[in-house]
PDB file of C-alpha atoms in Angstrom:
ATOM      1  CA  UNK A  14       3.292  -7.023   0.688  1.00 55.00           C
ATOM      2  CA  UNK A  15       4.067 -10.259  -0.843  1.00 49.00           C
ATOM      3  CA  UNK A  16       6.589 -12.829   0.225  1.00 44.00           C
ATOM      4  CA  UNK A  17       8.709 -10.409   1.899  1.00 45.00           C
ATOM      5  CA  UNK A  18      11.573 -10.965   4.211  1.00 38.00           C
ATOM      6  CA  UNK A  19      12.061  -8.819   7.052  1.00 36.00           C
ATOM      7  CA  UNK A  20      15.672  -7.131   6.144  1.00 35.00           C
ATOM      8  CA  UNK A  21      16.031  -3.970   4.839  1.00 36.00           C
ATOM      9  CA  UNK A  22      18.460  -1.706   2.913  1.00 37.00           C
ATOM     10  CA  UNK A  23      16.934   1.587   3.391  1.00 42.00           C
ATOM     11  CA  UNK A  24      17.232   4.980   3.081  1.00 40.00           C
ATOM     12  CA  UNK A  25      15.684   6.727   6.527  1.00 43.00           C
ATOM     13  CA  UNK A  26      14.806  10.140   6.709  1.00 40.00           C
ATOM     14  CA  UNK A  27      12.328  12.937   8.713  1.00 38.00           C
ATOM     15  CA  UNK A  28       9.813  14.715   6.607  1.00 39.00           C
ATOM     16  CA  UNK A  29      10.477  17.834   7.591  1.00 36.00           C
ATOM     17  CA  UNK A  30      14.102  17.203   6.300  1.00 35.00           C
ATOM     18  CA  UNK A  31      13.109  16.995   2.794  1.00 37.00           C
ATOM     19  CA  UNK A  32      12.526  20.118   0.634  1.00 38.00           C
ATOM     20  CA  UNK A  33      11.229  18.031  -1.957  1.00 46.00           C
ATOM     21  CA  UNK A  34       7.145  18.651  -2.604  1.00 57.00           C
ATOM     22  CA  UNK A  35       4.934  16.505  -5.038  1.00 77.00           C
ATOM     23  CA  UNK A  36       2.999  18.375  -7.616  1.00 87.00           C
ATOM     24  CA  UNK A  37      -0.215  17.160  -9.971  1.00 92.00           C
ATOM     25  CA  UNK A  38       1.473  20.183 -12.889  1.00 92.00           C
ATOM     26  CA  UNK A  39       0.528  18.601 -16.009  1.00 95.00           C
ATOM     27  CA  UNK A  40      -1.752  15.759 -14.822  1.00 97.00           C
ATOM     28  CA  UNK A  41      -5.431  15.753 -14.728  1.00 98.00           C
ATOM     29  CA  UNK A  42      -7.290  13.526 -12.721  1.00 98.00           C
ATOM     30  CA  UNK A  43      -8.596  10.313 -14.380  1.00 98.00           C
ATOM     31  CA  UNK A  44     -10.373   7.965 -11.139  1.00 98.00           C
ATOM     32  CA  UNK A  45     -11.465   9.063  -7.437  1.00 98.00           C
ATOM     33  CA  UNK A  46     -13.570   7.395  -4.697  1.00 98.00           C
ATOM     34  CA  UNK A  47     -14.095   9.815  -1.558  1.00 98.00           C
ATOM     35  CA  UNK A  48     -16.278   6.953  -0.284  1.00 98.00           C
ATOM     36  CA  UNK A  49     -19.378   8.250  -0.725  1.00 96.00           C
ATOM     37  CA  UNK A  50     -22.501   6.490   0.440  1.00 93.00           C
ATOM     38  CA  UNK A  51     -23.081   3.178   2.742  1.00 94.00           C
ATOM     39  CA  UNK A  52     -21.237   0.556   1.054  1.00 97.00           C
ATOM     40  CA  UNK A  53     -18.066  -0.455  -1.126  1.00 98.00           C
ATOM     41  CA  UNK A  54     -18.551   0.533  -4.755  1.00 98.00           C
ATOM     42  CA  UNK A  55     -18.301  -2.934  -5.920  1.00 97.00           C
ATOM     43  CA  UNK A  56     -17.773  -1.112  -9.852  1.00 98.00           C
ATOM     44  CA  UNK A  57     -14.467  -0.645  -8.976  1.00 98.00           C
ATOM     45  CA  UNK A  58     -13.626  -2.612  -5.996  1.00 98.00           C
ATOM     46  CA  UNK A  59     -13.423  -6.367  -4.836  1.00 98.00           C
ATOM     47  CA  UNK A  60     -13.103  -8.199  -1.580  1.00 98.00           C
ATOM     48  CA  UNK A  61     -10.718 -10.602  -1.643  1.00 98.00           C
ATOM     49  CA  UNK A  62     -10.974 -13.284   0.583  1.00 98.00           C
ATOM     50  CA  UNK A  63      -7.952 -15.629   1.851  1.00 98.00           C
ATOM     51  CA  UNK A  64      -7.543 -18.076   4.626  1.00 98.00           C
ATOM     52  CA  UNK A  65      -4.393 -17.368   6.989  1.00 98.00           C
ATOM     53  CA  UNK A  66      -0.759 -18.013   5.773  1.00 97.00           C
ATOM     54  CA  UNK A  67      -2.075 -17.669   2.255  1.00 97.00           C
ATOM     55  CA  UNK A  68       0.822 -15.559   1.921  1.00 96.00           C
ATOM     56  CA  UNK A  69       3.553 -14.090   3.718  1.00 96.00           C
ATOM     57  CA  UNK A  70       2.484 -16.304   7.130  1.00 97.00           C
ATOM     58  CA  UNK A  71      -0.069 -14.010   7.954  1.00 98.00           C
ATOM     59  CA  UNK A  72      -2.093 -14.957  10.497  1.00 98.00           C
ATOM     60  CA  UNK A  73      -5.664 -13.214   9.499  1.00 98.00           C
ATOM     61  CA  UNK A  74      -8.279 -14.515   7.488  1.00 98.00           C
ATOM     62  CA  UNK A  75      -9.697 -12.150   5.132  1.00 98.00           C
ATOM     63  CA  UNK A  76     -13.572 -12.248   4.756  1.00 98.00           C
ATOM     64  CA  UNK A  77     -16.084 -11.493   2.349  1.00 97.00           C
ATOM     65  CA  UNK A  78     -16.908  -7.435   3.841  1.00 97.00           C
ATOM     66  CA  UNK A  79     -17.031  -7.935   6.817  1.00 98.00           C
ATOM     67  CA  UNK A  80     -14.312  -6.201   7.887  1.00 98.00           C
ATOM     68  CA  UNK A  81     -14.852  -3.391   5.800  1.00 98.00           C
ATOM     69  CA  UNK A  82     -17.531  -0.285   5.827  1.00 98.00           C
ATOM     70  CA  UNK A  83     -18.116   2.817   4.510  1.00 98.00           C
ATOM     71  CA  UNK A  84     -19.376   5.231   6.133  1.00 97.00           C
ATOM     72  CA  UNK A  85     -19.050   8.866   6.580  1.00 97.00           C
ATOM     73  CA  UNK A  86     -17.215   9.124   3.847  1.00 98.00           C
ATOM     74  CA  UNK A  87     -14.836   7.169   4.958  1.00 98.00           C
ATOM     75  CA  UNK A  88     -13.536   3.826   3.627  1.00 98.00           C
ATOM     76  CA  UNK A  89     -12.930   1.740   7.300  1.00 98.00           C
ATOM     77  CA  UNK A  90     -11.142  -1.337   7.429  1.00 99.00           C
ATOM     78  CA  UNK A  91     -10.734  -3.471  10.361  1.00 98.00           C
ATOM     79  CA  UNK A  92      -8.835  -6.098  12.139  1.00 98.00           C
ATOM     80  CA  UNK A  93     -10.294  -8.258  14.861  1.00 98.00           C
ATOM     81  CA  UNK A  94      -9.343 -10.576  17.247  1.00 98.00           C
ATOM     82  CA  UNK A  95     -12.851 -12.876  18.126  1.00 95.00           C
ATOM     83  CA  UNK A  96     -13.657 -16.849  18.820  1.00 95.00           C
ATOM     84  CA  UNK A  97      -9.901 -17.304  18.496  1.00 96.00           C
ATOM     85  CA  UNK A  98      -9.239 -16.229  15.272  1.00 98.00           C
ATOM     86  CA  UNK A  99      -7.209 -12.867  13.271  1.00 98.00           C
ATOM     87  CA  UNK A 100     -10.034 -11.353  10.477  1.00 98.00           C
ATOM     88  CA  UNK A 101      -9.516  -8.325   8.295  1.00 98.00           C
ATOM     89  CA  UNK A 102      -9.642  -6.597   4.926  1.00 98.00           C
ATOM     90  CA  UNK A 103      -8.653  -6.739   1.875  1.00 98.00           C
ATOM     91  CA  UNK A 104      -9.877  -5.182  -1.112  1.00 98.00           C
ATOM     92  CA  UNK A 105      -8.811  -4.332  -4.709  1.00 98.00           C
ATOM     93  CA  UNK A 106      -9.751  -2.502  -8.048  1.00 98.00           C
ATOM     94  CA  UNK A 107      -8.035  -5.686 -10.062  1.00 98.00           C
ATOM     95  CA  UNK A 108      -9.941  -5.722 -13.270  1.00 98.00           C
ATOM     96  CA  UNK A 109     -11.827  -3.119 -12.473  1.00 98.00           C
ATOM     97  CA  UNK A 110      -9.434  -0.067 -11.994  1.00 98.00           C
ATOM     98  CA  UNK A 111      -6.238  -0.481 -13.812  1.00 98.00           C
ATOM     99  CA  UNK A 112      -2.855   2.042 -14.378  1.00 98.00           C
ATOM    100  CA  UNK A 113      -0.337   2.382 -16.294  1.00 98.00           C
ATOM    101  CA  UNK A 114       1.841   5.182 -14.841  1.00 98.00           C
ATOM    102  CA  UNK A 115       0.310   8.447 -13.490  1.00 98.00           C
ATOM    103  CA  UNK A 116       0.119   9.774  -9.720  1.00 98.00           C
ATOM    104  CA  UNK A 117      -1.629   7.851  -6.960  1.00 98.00           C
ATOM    105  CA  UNK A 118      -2.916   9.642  -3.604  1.00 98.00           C
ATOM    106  CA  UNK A 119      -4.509   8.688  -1.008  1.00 98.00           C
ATOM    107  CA  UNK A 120      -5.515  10.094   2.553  1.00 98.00           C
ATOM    108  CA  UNK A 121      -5.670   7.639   5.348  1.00 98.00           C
ATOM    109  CA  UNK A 122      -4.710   7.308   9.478  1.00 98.00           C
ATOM    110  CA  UNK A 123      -3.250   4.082  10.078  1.00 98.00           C
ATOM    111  CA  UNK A 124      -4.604   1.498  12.888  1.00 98.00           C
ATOM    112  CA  UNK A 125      -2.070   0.973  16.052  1.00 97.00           C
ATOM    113  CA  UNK A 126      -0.523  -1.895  17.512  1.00 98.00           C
ATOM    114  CA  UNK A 127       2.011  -4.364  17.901  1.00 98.00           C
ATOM    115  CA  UNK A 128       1.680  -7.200  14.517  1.00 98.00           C
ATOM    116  CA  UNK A 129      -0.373  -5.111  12.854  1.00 98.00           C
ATOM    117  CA  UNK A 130       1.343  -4.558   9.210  1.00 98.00           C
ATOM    118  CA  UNK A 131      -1.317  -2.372   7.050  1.00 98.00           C
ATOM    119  CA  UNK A 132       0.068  -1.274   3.709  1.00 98.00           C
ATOM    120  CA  UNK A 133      -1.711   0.616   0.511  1.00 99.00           C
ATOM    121  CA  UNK A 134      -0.245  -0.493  -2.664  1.00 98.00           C
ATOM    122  CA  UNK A 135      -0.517  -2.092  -6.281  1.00 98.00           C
ATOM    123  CA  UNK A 136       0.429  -5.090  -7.773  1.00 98.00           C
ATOM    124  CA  UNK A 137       0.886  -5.533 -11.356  1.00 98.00           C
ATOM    125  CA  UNK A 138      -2.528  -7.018 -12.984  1.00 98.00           C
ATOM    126  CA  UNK A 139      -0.509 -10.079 -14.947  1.00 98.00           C
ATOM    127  CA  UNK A 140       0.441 -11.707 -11.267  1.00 98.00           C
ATOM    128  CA  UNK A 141      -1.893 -14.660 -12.206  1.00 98.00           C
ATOM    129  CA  UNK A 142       0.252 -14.954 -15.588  1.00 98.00           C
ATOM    130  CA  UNK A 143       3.778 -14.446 -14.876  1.00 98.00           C
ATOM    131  CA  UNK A 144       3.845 -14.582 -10.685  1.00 98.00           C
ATOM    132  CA  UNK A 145       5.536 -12.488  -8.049  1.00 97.00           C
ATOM    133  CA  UNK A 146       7.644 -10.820  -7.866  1.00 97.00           C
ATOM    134  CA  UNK A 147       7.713 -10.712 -11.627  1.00 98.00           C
ATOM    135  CA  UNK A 148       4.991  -9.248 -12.135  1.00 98.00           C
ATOM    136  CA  UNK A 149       6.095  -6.158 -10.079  1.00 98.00           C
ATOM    137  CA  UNK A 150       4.916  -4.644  -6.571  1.00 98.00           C
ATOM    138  CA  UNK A 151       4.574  -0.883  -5.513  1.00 98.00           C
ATOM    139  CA  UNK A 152       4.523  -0.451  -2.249  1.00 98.00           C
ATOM    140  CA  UNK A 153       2.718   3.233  -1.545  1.00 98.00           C
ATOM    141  CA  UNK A 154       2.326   3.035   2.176  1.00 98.00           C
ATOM    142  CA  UNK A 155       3.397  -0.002   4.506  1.00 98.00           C
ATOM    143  CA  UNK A 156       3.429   0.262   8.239  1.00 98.00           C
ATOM    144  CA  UNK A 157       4.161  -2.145  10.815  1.00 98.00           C
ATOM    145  CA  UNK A 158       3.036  -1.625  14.814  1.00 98.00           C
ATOM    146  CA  UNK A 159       6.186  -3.141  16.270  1.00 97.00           C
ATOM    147  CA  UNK A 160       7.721   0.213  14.428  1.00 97.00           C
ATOM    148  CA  UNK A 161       5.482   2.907  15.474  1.00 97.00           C
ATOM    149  CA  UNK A 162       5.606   5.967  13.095  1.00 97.00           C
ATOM    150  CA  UNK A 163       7.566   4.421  10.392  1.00 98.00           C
ATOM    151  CA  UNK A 164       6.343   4.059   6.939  1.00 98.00           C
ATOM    152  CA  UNK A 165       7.573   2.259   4.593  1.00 97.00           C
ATOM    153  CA  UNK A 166       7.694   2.603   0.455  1.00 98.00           C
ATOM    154  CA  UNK A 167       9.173  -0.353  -1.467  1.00 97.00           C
ATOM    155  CA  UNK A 168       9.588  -1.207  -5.042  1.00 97.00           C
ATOM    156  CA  UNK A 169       9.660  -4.617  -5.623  1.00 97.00           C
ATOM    157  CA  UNK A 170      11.122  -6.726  -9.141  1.00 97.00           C
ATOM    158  CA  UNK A 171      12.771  -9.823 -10.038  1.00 97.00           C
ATOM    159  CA  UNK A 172      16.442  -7.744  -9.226  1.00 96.00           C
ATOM    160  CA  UNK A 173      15.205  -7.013  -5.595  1.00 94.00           C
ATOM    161  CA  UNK A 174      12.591  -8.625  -3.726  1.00 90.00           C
ATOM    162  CA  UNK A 175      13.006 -10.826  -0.043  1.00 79.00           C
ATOM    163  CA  UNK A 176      15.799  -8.345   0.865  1.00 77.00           C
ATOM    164  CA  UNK A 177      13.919  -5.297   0.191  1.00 79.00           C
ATOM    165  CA  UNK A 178      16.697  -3.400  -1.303  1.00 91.00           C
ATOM    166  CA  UNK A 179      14.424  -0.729  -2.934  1.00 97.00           C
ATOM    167  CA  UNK A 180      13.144   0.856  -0.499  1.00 97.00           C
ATOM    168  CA  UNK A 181      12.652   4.079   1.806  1.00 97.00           C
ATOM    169  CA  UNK A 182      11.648   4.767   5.642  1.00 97.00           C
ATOM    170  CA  UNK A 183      10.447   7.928   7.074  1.00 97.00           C
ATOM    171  CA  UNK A 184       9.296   8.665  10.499  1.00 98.00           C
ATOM    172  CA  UNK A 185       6.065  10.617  11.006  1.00 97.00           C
ATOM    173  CA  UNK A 186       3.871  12.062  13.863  1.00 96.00           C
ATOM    174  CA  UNK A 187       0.717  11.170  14.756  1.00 97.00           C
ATOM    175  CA  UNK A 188      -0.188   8.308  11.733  1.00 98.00           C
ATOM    176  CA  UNK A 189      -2.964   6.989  14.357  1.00 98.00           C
ATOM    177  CA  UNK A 190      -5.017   9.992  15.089  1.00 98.00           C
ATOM    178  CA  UNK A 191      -4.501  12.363  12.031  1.00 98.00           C
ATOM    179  CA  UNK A 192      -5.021  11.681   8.650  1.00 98.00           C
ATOM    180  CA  UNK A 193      -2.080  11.696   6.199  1.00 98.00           C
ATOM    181  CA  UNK A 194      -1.206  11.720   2.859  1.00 98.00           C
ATOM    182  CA  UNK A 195       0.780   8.768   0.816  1.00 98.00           C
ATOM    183  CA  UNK A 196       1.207   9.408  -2.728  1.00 98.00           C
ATOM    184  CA  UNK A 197       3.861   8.094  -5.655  1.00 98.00           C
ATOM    185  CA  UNK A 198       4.605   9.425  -8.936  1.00 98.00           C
ATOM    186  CA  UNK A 199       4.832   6.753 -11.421  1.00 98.00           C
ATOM    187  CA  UNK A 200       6.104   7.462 -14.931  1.00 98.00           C
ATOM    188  CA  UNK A 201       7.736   5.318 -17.859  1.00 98.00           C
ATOM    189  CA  UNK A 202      11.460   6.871 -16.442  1.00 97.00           C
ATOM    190  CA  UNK A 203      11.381   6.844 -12.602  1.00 98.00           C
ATOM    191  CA  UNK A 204       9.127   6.108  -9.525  1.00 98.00           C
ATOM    192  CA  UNK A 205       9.019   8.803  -6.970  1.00 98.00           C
ATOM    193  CA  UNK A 206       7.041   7.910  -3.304  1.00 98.00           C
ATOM    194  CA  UNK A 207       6.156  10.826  -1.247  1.00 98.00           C
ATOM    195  CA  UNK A 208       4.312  11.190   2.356  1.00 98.00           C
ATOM    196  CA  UNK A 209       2.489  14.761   2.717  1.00 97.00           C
ATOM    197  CA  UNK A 210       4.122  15.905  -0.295  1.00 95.00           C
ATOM    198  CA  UNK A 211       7.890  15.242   1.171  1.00 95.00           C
ATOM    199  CA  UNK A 212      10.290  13.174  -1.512  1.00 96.00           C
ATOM    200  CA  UNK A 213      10.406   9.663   0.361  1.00 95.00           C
ATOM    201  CA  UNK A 214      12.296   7.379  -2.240  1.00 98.00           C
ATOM    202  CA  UNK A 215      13.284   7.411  -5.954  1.00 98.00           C
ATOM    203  CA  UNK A 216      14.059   4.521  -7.604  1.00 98.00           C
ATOM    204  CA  UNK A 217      15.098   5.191 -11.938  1.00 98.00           C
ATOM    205  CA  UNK A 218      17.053   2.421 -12.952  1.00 96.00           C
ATOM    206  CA  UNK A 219      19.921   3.559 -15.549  1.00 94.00           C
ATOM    207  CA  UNK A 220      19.288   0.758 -17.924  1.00 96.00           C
ATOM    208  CA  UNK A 221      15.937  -0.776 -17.895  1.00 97.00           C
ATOM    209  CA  UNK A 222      14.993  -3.999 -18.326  1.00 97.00           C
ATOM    210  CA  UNK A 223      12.723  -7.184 -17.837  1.00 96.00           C
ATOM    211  CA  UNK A 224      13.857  -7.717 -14.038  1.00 97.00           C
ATOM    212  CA  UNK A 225      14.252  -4.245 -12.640  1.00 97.00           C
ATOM    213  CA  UNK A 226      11.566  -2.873 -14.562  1.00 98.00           C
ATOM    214  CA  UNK A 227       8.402  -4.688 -15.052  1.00 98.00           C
ATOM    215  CA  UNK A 228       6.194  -1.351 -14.498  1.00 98.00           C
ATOM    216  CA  UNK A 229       5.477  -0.266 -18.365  1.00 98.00           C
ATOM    217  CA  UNK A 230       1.708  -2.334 -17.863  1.00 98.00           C
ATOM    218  CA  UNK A 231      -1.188  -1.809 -15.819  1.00 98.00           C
ATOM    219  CA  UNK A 232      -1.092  -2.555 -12.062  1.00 99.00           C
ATOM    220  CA  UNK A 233      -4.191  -2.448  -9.729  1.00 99.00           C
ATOM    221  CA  UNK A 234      -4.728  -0.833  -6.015  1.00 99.00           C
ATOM    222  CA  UNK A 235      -4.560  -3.260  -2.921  1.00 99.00           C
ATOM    223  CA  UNK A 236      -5.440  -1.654   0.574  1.00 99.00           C
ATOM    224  CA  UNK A 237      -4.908  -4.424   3.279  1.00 99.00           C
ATOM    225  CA  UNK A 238      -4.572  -4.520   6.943  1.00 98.00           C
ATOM    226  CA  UNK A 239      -2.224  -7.993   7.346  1.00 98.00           C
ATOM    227  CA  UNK A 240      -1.700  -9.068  11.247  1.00 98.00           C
ATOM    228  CA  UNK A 241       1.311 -10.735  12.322  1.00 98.00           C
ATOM    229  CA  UNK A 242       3.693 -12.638   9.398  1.00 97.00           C
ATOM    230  CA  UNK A 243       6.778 -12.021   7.571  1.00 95.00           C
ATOM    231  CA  UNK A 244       7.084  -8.005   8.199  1.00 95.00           C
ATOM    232  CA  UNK A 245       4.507  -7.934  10.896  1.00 97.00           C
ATOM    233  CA  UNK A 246       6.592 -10.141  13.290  1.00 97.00           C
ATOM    234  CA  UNK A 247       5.524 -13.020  15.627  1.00 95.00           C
ATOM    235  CA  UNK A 248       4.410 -10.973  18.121  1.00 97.00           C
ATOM    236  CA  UNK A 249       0.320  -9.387  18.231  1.00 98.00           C
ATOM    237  CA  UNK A 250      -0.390  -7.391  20.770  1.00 98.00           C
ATOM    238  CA  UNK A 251      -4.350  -8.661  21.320  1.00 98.00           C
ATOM    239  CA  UNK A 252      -5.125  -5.714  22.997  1.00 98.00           C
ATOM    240  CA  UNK A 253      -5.189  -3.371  20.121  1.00 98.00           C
ATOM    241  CA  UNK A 254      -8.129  -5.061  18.442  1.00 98.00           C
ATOM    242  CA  UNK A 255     -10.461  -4.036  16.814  1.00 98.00           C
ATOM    243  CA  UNK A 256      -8.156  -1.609  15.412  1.00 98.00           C
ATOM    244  CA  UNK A 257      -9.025   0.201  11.630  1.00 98.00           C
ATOM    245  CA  UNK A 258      -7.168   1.812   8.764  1.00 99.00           C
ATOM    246  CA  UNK A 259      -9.532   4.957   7.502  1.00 98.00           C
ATOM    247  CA  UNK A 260      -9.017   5.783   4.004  1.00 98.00           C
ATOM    248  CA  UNK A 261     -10.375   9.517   3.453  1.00 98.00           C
ATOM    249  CA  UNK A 262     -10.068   8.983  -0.582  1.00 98.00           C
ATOM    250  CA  UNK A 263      -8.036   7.445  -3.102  1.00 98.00           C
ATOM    251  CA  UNK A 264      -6.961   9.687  -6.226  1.00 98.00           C
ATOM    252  CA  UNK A 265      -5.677   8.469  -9.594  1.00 98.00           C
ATOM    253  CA  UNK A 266      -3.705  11.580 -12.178  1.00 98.00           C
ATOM    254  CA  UNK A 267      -2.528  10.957 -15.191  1.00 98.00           C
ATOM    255  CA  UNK A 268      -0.882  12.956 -18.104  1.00 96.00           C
TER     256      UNK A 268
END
């Protein structure tokens, strides 16, 4: 989600054209939040506030909770469009909820509309110390509106960043009204995204090292809904807001 540049080398592909299907073998589960309750569970989560263009020329401004409830047990995030001005959500476990490789699930439907950009990822926890993108970005779930039913799942590193070349597309029914699942498998050899289980991208470099592998360290979750900016494009539809992304739970497996 960070200082992208809309152009992509990608591989595309339908879900029900891989045979590939995640499995938790040999992991146990380590961290959860089904979203229990009436209100963020502030022990492992915190709300991030930004002005707009902070980065990536968004257009939101990202408040304090406001634009984010639970409820139901549901985690709801949502993007407005009042008194003239983009708000949203943004939250993240940074400091609080920390990995180093393991499996990552979560269950979410995806909010509608042209320049909205949602995305569920993680972002290495020394960004503050060494920046972006060298710090590292996994990119679980991104979505843009202008691309209905496409989701995106990027790796990005010092060897491939702007351009996006790490990176996989796969078109899927119904992200708006039915929940689905976006996972990755994250271990010291390879990174593996999946969506319902179905093999999305795999990115194992032959020959690691400090620019197309900064993921041997702890990275925290981000779940965001961005409007507009670099990947969302110029153009918001207005009439989509509010629109939400529902996050069912979050799951965290490790060996």
């Amino acid at each position: 989600m960070k200082h992208k540049i809309i152009f992509f080398s990608v591989i595309l592909c339908l879900v029900s054209f891989s045979a590939f299907s995640q499995s938790t073998e040999g992991y146990k589960l380590v961290w959860q939040d089904n979203f229990d309750g009436n209100s963020l569970d502030t022990t492992s989560w915190n709300n991030r506030v930004m002005k707009p263009g902070t980065v990536n020329n968004e257009l939101q401004r990202y408040t304090d909770g406001k634009n984010v409830e639970v409820k139901d047990g549901k985690l709801i995030i949502e993007a407005r469009h009042e008194n003239n001005e983009y708000t949203s959500g943004r939250i993240n476990t940074k400091g609080k909820r920390e990995f180093t490789y393991g499996i990552v699930k979560m269950r979410a439907k995806l909010p509608a509309g042209v320049g909205t950009w949602p995305a569920l990822w993680m972002l290495g926890a020394d960004v503050k110390e060494v920046g972006w993108p060298a710090c590292g970005e996994l990119d679980i779930m991104e979505h843009v509106g202008k691309q209905p039913g496409f989701i995106h799942s990027s790796i990005h590193n010092p060897s491939g960043y702007g351009a996006t070349p790490y990176t996989g597309i796969v078109e899927i029914k119904n992200p708006y009204t039915q929940f689905h699942i976006y996972s990755m498998e994250w271990t010291k050899d390879f990174i593996t995204f999946y969506v319902d289980g179905k093999k999305i991208y795999h990115y194992q470099p032959e020959q690691k090292n400090i620019k197309n592998w900064p993921f041997d360290k702890p990275f925290y979750l981000i779940f965001n809904i961005a409007i507009g900016g670099n990947m969302g494009g110029s153009k918001v539809d207005n009439k989509c807001f509010p629109t939400d992304m529902v996050v069912d739970w979050v799951k965290v497996y490790q060996k």
